[in-house]
Short mmCIF file of C-alpha atoms and ligand atoms in Angstrom, two decimals:
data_model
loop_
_atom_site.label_atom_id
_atom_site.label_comp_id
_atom_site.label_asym_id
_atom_site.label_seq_id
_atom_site.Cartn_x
_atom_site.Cartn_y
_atom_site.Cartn_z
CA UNK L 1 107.72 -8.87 -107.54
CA UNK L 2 111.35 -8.40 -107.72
CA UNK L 3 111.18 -4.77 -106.44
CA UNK L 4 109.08 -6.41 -103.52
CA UNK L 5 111.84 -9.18 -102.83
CA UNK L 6 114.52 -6.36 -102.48
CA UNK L 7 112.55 -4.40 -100.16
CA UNK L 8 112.20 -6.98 -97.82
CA UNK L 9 115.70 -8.10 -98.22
CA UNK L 10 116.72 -4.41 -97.62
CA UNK L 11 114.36 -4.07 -94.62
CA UNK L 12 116.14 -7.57 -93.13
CA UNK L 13 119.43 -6.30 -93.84
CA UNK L 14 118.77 -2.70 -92.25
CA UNK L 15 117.18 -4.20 -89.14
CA UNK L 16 120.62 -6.80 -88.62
CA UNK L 17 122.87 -3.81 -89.02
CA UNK L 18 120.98 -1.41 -86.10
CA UNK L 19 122.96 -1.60 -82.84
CA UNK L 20 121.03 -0.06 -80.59
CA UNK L 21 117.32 -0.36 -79.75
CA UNK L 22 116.90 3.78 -80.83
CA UNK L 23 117.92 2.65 -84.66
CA UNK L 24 115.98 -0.30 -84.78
CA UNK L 25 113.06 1.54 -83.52
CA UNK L 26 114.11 4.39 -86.70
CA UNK L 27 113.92 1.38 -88.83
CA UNK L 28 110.63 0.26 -88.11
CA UNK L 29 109.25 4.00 -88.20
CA UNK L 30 111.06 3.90 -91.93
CA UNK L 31 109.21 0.86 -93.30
CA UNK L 32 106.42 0.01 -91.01
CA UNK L 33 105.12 3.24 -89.64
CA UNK L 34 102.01 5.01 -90.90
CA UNK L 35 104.16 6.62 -93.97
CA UNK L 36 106.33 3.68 -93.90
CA UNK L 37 108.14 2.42 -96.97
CA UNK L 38 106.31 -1.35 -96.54
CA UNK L 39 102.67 0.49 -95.61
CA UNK L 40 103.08 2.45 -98.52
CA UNK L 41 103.93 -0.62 -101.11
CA UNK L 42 100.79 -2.17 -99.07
CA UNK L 43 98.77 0.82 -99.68
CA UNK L 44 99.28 0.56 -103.81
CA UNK L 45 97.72 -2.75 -103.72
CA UNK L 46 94.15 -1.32 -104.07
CA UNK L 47 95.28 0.00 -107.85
CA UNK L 48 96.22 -3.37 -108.09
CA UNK L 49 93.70 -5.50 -110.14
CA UNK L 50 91.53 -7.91 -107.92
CA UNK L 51 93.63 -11.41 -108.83
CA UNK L 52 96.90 -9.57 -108.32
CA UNK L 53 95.61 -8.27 -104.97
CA UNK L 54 95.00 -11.61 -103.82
CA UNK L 55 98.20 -12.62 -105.00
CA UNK L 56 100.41 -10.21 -103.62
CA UNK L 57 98.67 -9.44 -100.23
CA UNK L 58 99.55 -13.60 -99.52
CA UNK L 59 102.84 -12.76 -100.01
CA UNK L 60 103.43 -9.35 -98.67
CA UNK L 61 101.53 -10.66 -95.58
CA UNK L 62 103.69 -13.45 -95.20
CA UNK L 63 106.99 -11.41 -96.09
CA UNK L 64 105.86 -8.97 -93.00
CA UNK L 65 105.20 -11.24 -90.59
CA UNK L 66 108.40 -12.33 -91.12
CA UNK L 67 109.94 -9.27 -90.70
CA UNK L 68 108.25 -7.92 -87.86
CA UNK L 69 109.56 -11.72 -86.32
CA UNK L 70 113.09 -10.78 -87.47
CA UNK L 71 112.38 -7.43 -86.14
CA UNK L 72 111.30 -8.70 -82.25
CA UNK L 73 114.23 -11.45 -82.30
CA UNK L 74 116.99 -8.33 -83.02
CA UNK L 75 114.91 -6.21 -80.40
CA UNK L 76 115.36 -9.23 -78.03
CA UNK L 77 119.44 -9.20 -78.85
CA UNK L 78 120.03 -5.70 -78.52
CA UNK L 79 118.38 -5.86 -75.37
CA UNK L 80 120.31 -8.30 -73.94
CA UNK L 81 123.25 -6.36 -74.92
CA UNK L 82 121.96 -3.29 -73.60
CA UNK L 83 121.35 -5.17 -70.24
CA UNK L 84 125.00 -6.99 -70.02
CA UNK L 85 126.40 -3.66 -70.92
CA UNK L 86 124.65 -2.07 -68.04
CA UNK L 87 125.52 -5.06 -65.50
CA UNK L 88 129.09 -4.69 -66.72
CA UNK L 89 129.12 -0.72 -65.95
CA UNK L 90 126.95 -1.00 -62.65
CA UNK L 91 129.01 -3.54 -60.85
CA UNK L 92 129.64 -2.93 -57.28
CA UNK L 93 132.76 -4.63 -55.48
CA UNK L 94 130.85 -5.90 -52.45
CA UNK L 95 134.37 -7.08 -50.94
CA UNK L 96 135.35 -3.30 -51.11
CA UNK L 97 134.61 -1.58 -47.16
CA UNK L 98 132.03 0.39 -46.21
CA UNK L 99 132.71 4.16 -46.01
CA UNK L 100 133.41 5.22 -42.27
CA UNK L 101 131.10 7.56 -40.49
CA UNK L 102 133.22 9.88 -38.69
CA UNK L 103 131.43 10.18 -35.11
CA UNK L 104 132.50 13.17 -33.03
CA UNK L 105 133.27 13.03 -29.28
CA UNK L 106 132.98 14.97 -26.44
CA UNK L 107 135.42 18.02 -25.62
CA UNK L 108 138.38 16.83 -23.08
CA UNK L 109 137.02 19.42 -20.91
CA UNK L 110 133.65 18.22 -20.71
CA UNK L 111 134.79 14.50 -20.85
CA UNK L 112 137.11 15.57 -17.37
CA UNK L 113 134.16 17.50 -16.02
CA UNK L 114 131.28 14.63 -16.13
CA UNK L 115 134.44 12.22 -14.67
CA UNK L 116 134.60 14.80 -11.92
CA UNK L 117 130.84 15.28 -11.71
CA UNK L 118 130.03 11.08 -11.31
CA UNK L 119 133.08 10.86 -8.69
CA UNK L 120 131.42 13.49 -6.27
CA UNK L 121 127.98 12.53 -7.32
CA UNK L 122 129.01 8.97 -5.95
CA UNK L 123 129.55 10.86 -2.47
CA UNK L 124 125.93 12.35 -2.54
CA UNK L 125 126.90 15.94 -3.85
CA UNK L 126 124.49 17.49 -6.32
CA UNK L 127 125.64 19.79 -8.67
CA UNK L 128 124.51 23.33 -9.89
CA UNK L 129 125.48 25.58 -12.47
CA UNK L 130 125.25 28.97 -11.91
CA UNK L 131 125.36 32.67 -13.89
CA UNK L 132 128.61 33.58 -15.42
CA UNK L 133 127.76 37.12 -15.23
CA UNK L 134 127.86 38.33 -11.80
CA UNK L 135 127.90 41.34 -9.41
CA UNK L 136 130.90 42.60 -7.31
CA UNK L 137 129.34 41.35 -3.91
CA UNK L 138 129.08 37.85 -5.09
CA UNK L 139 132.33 37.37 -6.92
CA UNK L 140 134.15 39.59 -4.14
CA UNK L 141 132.06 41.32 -1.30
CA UNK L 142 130.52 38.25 0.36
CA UNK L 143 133.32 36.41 -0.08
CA UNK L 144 135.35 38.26 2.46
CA UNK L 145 137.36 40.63 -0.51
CA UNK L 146 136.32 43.92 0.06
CA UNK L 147 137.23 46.57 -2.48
CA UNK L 148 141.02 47.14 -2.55
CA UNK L 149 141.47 43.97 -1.19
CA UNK L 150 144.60 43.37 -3.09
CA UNK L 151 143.54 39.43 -3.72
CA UNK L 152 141.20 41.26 -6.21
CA UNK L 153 144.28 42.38 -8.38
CA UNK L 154 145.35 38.84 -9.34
CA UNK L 155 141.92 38.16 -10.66
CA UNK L 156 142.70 40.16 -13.79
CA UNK L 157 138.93 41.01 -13.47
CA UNK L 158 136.69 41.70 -17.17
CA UNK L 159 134.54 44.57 -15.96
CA UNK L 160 131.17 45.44 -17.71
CA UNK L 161 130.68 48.81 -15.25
CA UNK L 162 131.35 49.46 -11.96
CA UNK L 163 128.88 46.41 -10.14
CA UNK L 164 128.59 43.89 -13.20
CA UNK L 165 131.38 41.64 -14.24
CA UNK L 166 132.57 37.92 -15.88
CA UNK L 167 132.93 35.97 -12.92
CA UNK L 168 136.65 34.99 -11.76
CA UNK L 169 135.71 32.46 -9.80
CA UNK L 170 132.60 29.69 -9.13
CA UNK L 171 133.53 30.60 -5.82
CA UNK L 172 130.15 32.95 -6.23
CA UNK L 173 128.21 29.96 -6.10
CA UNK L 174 129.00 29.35 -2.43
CA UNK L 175 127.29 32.36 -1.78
CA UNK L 176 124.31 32.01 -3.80
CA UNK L 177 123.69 28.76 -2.77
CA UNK L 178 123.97 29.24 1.10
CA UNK L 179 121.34 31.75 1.38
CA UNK L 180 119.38 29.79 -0.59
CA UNK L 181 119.97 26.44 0.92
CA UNK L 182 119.53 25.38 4.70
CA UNK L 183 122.60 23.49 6.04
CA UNK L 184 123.74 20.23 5.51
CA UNK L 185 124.37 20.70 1.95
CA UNK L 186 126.80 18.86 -0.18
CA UNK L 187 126.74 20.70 -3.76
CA UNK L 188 129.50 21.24 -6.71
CA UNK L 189 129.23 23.80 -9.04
CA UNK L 190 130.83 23.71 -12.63
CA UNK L 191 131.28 26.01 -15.07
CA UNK L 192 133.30 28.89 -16.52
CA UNK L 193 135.47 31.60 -15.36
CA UNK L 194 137.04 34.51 -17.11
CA UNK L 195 140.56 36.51 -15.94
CA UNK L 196 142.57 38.64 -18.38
CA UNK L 197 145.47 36.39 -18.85
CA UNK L 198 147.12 34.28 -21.72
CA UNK L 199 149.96 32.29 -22.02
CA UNK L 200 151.44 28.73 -21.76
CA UNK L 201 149.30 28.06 -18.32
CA UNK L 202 146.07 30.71 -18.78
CA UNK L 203 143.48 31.59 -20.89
CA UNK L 204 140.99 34.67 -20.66
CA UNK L 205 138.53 31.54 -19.92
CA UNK L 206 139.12 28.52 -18.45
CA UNK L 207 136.64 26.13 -15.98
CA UNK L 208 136.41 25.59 -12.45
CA UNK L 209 134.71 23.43 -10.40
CA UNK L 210 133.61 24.54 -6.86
CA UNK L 211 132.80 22.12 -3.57
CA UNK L 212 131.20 23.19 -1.00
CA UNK L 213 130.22 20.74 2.06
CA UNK L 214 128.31 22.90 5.06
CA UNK L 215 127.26 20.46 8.22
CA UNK L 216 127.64 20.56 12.15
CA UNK L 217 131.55 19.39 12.82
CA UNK L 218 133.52 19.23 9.06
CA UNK L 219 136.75 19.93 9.75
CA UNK L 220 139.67 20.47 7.40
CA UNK L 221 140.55 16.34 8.14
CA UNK L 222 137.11 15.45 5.98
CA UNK L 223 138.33 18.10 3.42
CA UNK L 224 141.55 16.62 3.18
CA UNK L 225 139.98 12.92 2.68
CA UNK L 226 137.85 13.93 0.09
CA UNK L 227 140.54 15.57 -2.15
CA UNK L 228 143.11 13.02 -1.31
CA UNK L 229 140.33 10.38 -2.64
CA UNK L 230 139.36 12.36 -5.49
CA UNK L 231 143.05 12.76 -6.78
CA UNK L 232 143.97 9.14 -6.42
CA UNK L 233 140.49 8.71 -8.06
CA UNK L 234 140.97 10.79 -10.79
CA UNK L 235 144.54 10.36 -11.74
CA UNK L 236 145.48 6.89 -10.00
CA UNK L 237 148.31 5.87 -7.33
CA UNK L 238 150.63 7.21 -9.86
CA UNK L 239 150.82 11.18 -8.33
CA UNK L 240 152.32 12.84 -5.42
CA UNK L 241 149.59 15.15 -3.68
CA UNK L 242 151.44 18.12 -1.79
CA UNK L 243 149.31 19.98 0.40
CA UNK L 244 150.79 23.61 0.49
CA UNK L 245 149.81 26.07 3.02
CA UNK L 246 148.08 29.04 1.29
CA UNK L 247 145.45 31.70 1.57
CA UNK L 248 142.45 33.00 -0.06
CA UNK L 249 140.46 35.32 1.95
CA UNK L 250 136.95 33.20 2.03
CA UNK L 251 138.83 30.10 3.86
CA UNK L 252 140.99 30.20 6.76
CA UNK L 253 142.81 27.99 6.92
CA UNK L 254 143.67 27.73 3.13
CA UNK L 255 145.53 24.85 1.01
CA UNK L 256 147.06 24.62 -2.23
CA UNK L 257 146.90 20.91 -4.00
CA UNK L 258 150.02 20.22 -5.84
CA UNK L 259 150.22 17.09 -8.06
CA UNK L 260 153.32 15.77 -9.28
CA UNK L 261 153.88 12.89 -11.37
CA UNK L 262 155.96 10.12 -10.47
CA UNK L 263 157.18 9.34 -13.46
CA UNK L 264 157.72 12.28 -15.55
CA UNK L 265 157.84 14.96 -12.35
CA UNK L 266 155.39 17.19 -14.10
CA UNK L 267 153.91 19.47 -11.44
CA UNK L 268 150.96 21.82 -11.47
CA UNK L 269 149.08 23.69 -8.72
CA UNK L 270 145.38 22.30 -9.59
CA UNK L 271 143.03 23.11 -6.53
CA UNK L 272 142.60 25.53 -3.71
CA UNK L 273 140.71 24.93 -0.82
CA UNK L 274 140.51 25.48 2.96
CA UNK L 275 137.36 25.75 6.01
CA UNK L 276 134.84 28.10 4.80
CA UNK L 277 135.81 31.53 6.65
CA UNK L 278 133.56 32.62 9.92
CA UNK L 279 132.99 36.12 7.95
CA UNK L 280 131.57 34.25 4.77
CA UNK L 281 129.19 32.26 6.60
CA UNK L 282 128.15 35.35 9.02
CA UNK L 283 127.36 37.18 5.49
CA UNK L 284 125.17 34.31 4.40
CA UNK L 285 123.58 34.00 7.84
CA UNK L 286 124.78 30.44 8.42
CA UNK L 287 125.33 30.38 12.59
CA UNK L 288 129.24 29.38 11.99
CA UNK L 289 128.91 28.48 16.39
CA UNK L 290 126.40 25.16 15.19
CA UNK L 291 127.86 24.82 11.30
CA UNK L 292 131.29 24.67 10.04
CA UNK L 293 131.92 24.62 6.17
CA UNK L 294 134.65 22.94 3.60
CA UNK L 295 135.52 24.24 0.16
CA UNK L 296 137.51 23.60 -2.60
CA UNK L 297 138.13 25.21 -6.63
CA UNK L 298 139.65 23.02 -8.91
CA UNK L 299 140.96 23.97 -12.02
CA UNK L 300 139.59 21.88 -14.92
CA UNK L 301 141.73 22.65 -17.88
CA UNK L 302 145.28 22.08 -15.65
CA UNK L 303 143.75 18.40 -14.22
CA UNK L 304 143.06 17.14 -17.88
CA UNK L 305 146.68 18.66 -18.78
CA UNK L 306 148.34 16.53 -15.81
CA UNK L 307 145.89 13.08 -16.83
CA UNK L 308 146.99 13.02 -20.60
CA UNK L 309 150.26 15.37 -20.25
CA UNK L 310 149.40 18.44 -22.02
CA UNK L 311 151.51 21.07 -21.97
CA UNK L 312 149.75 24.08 -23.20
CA UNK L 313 146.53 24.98 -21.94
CA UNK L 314 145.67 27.13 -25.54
CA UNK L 315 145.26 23.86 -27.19
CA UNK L 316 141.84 23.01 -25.84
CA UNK L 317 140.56 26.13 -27.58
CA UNK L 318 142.20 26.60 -30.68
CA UNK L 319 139.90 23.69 -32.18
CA UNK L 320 142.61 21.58 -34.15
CA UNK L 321 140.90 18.89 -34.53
CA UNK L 322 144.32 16.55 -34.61
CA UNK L 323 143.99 17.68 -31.10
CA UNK L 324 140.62 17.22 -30.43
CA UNK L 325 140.35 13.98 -32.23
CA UNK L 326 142.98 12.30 -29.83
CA UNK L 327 140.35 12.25 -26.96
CA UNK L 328 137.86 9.85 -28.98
CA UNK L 329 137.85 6.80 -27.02
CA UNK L 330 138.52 7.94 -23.74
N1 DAH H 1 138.36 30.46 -6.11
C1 DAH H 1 139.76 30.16 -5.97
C2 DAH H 1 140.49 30.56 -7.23
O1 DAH H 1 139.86 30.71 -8.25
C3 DAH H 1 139.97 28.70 -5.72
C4 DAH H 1 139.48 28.28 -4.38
C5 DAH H 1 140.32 28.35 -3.29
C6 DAH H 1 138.20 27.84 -4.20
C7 DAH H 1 139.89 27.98 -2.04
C8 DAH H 1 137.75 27.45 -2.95
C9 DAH H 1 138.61 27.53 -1.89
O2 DAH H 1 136.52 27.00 -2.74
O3 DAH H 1 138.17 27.14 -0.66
O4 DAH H 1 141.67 30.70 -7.23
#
C-alpha cells in the first residue's frame, strides 16, 4: 500500500515537472501505456487474493482516475503555453507598410513614339510599320539616289551583300506604300533605322518616324502647318522652330526643322522634310500632273532628348535603369 501511494505520488510529481506536451506524453507512455509502470502494478492484482483484489482495485481505480485528471489539466496548461508562445512568435505588426510592387514602364522611346503616333492619328493618318531589312531600290533607287549618289555615303550603310541591307531610313516606306496605296493617303510609318555611327548624337540604331501625305494640291504651306502644329504640340510654346533650307534627293524643295529652347538654348536638328520629288512619284506611278505629295522623317531619339533635356543619345540603350526608371510617370 505504501509502495502504491509513492507511485502515484511519483507519477503526480513527474507529470507537474514535464514542460512540454512531448514529455508529458513520455510520461504517460512510462506509467500508463501497455508496459506501463501503473498497468503493470494493475496487472499483479490477479496474484492478488480475491478480498485484496477488491480492495486494492477501489483504490488503484480511484488513484488513476485521478491521475489521468491531473494528467488532462497539465495537458490543458502546457497547451496554453504552447499556444501564447506561438502568438507571441507569430505576431505581425499590421501598422508596418505593405511591400511595394515595383511596376515597370514603358521605354522613353516608345512612350515619345505612341505621343507622336495619337497626335497624327488625331489628324486622320494611319500608321504602318514596315521591314527593317530592305533592298537597295527601296532604301535608295526609288527614292531618287542612284548608286554613287554621294547622299548614299552619309548613310554609313550596314550591308548584308550587294542588294540586301538594314534600312537607313523609313523613308522606304514611302515607296512601298505608294504602289500599294491609291492616292489620297495620309500614313506614318515608325520604326527603326540602322547607320554605322556612334557618339554623343548617334547610335548604329536609332528610330524614325516617316509622314507621308499624297492628295491633289498639298503644297509645302500644309507641310509646314502640320510640323509647326506638331512641334508646339509636342514640346509646347516654349521652342523656337527654324526652318532651314536643305536637300535630300526624294523632296525638292527640302527643309531642315531646328528646335531651340528658349530657355536653356539647346538646339538640335530633329526632322527633315520637303514636297515629295516628281522622280519619286513617276517611279511609283503616281501622275505627279493630278497629285502632289508632302513628307517628313523625324528623328525619335533627338525629340525625347530636347522634351526632357538629354544630352547623350547612348543612354536610352545602355539599360541603366536609374535612367530608365526616371520616365515612370510620364
Ligand atoms: N530620311 C531622311 C533622313 O533619314 C529624313 C527625311 C528627310 C525624311 C526629308 C523625309 C523627307 O520624308 O521628306 O535623314
Amino acid at each position: 500500500m505504501l509502495n502504491l501511494n509513492q507511485l502515484f505520488q511519483n507519477i503526480n510529481i513527474d507529470v507537474k515537472k514535464t514542460t512540454t506536451i512531448e514529455e508529458l506524453d513520455q510520461i504517460k507512455i512510462k506509467y500508463l501505456g501497455k508496459k506501463g509502470i501503473l498497468t503493470n502494478y494493475i496487472k499483479n492484482l490477479k496474484n492478488f487474493s480475491l478480498k485484496d483484489k477488491k480492495k486494492y482495485s477501489v483504490i488503484i481505480n480511484h488513484s488513476k482516475k485521478e491521475v489521468i485528471n491531473n494528467i488532462n489539466k497539465h495537458s490543458k496548461y502546457l497547451m496554453t503555453i504552447k499556444l501564447e508562445k506561438r502568438i507571441k512568435q507569430e505576431k505581425i505588426d499590421i501598422s508596418l507598410p505593405g511591400r511595394r510592387f515595383e511596376n515597370g514602364c514603358l521605354h522613353p522611346i516608345t512612350q515619345t513614339i505612341n505621343y507622336i503616333k495619337n497626335f497624327f492619328f488625331k489628324l486622320g493618318f494611319q500608321s504602318i510599320n514596315g521591314p527593317e531589312i530592305e533592298d537597295e531600290y527601296h532604301n535608295f533607287d526609288a527614292l531618287n539616289i542612284p548608286k554613287n549618289h554621294p547622299a548614299r555615303d552619309c548613310h554609313d550603310t550596314f550591308w548584308f551583300d550587294t542588294n540586301r541591307l538594314l534600312r537607313t531610313q523609313t523613308s522606304n516606306m514611302q515607296i512601298r506604300i505608294m504602289k500599294e496605296e491609291k492616292p489620297p493617303m495620309r500614313f506614318i510609318f515608325p520604326g527603326k533605322v540602322y547607320r554605322n555611327d556612334y557618339d554623343i548624337t548617334h547610335t548604329p540604331m536609332f528610330h524614325q518616324i516617316e509622314g507621308l501625305i499624297v492628295d491633289k494640291n498639298i503644297t509645302f504651306s500644309n507641310l509646314k502647318w502640320i510640323i509647326y502644329n506638331f512641334l508646339y504640340d509636342f514640346f509646347g510654346k516654349t521652342v523656337s522652330i527654324k526652318f532651314r533650307p536643305s536637300y535630300f534627293p526624294f523632296t525638292v524643295p527640302s527643309a531642315e526643322v531646328d528646335i531651340i529652347k528658349k530657355d536653356t538654348l539647346q538646339s538640335l536638328e530633329i526632322l527633315g522634310c520637303g514636297m515629295v520629288h516628281p522622280n519619286v512619284l513617276k517611279n511609283v506611278n503616281i501622275d505627279w500632273n493630278i497629285y502632289s505629295a508632302c513628307a517628313f522623317g523625324i528623328g525619335i531619339e533627338r525629340m525625347t532628348m530636347l522634351r526632357y533635356e538629354i544630352c547623350d543619345i547612348r543612354s536610352f540603350f545602355e539599360n541603366d535603369i536609374r535612367f530608365l526608371n526616371q520616365f515612370k510617370y510620364n
